[in-house]
Amino acid sequence: MEGQLATLFTGVVVVFLIAVLLLIILYRVRIPSVVAFLIAGFLAGPSGLGLITNEESISFFAELGVIFLLFTIGLEFSVSRIIKSRRYVLVGGLVQVVSTIIVWTALMHITGMDFLHAFFWGMLISLSSTAIVMKVLADRMEVDSPHGRATLGILIFQDLIVIPMVMITPVLAGTTDTDISLAKLLIGSFVIIAVVYIASKYVVPALLLHAARLKNREMFLFIVIGTCLIVAYITSEFGLSMALGAFLAGIIISESEYSTHAMSSILPFRDLFTSFFFISIGMIFNFQFFMQNPLVIGELVLLVVGVKYATGTLASLLAGLPPRACVMTGISLAQVGEFSFVLATTGASLGFLAQDSFQLFLDVSIVTMGIAPLLMGLSGKIAVPLSTPLHRIVPDRNLMQETIEPGPEDHIIIVGYGLNGRNVARSADIAGVPYRIIEMNPDTVRDEKAKGKPIMFGDAAQGEVLKKAGIAKARVLVIVVNDPFGTQQIVQTARMLNPAIHIIVRTRYMGEVSTLMELGADEVIPEEFETAVEIFTRILYTYLIPTSEIEHLVSEIRAGGYQMLRSVNTPSYSFDNLRVLVPDVEIRTIRINDDSPYAGKLLKDTMIRSGYQVSIVAIRRDQQMIISPGGEEQLISGDLVMVLGSPDNIISAFSF
């Protein structure tokens, strides 16, 4: 036994070394870590270097990885997030899953597969990879983009629908009497619902409160992990998946007021648990089977990508997204997901999914997951040509509903009505400058239009949308959307339609500035450097550097394309007029209270200036500001006095 454990431990160590090496290599080519884990598992598995050959060990890693993967997803589960994205979750998710199951079931049934197995294959193919898609969207800063929000909503629905899928798999397999199985599932469902309700309402919060009061980190962590394992065990006793129980355990804790602390406690383990799962999947990948059936696997991969692209595009189109965003959503969902492995493993353990079919599904799934980042990387470039047919099928239906006129000359067009867009519109209102807003969130358009805002729904990357907003007569175009590729297309289209318009773009990172400037943007404001400039400005004000010199410095930084801040190895910058004039002097605000010895005294009688070398430069009294008060000015309880002096002298003068 000791020899087996030593061999297993050695294999695990080697697996992690391989994974680290692959992570370093694949990171440079921007391929998600999930692919590295799959390859590492394959190399360590029976089909690779054969470091781990024990099937029980492999299945143990898979089960452990699935349990904790679903547990952490349950911890992050949020009812408010579902409500916020309800249109994408309920409409988009339902359409995508149901249509994929129908299409794939029909295709498999036509090829001769019986209906139940074809239906099960449809369920497997309908799910997409939350881990890969959200990782790529986050890396590309597209989570808050229209297609990012739609993709997230559909993925949430998929994560939820996998629960009933796991529950009905034993029924499809027919491993027990159907009536008994259904009754057991029904009873088990009620028991589990009761356990979840009682645990989330009374038991777990009380235990976590006790651990929090004792400030015992080990107790808190063990309660969190224990909840996961206990609920997983209960669900397994009713014939359900332990992974389902882990997901419900996560929900139990997520509904408590200690969910944030629980998540922070488990967060260091989340990536480790996820890596266990994907490494275990890579271990059972049969390369020999892949080489024996390359044509079949290749055809199925193309079919999976095509079907899921079509159903994802259809789902987002029915959810109200413009064609270009629909295409990008469809591409984002065009792969098989990690929950499909959970479902397939359940079917294989019940004998419902034959070993050859399981291996075929595994190979197809891993290939689709491997090419998913590459397809998503191309989505921004191919979205416009692919969306052209959709524009013909749905010819500007949203534009036809708009009643906004192009507006007067010299107006502003604001693309995106998030926080930045709202601030631009508010500033335009104050200045009395006319403007038009283009927004892709139909709920926002409906709400703001009811308030009388000049807002219209549409994708500003489409020329017709910009034309309706009056691009030909507009003076300024402000683009503030979280969609890097969409932003580039908007700039290019707008410059083509109106060569004289002044285009201002807000972006997140400096790396996008040069591309946008080449496409025709006049000004590009990168958030990361504007934040640095603002922080630096506040620091300079604290050191009492004159405002004119600060403004001169900021102007030179911006005029130089933020070059001063782009590298840590640029010490050659100098600003001759910039000097820290009074580094040992501060301005502080002090409140005069009732018990202050200065309350009721004249300034000349307080001896603050002569005794402590501290000057009172201003007094704020209610709504009145007294600048440079004279010696005859009386201090009153409640006054806010602004004093100038060294920190030590200020403390001495007001130490009472």
mmCIF file with all atom_site columns, C-alpha atoms in Angstrom, residues 80 129 164 167 203 237 306 447 497 514:
data_model
loop_
_atom_site.group_PDB
_atom_site.id
_atom_site.type_symbol
_atom_site.label_atom_id
_atom_site.label_alt_id
_atom_site.label_comp_id
_atom_site.label_asym_id
_atom_site.label_entity_id
_atom_site.label_seq_id
_atom_site.pdbx_PDB_ins_code
_atom_site.Cartn_x
_atom_site.Cartn_y
_atom_site.Cartn_z
_atom_site.occupancy
_atom_site.B_iso_or_equiv
_atom_site.pdbx_formal_charge
_atom_site.auth_seq_id
_atom_site.auth_comp_id
_atom_site.auth_asym_id
_atom_site.auth_atom_id
_atom_site.pdbx_PDB_model_num
ATOM 1  C CA . SER A 1 80  ? -29.609 39.206 -7.633  1.00 0.00 ? 80  SER A CA 1
ATOM 2  C CA . SER A 1 129 ? -17.605 25.964 -20.591 1.00 0.00 ? 129 SER A CA 1
ATOM 3  C CA . PRO A 1 164 ? -32.321 18.588 -13.332 1.00 0.00 ? 164 PRO A CA 1
ATOM 4  C CA . MET A 1 167 ? -31.429 14.109 -11.746 1.00 0.00 ? 167 MET A CA 1
ATOM 5  C CA . VAL A 1 203 ? -27.777 25.866 11.299  1.00 0.00 ? 203 VAL A CA 1
ATOM 6  C CA . GLU A 1 237 ? -27.683 8.749  -0.420  1.00 0.00 ? 237 GLU A CA 1
ATOM 7  C CA . GLY A 1 306 ? -21.697 25.004 -35.980 1.00 0.00 ? 306 GLY A CA 1
ATOM 8  C CA . ASP A 1 447 ? -36.144 53.401 -18.758 1.00 0.00 ? 447 ASP A CA 1
ATOM 9  C CA . LEU A 1 497 ? -19.140 58.619 -42.360 1.00 0.00 ? 497 LEU A CA 1
ATOM 10 C CA . SER A 1 514 ? -2.153  53.357 -30.713 1.00 0.00 ? 514 SER A CA 1
#
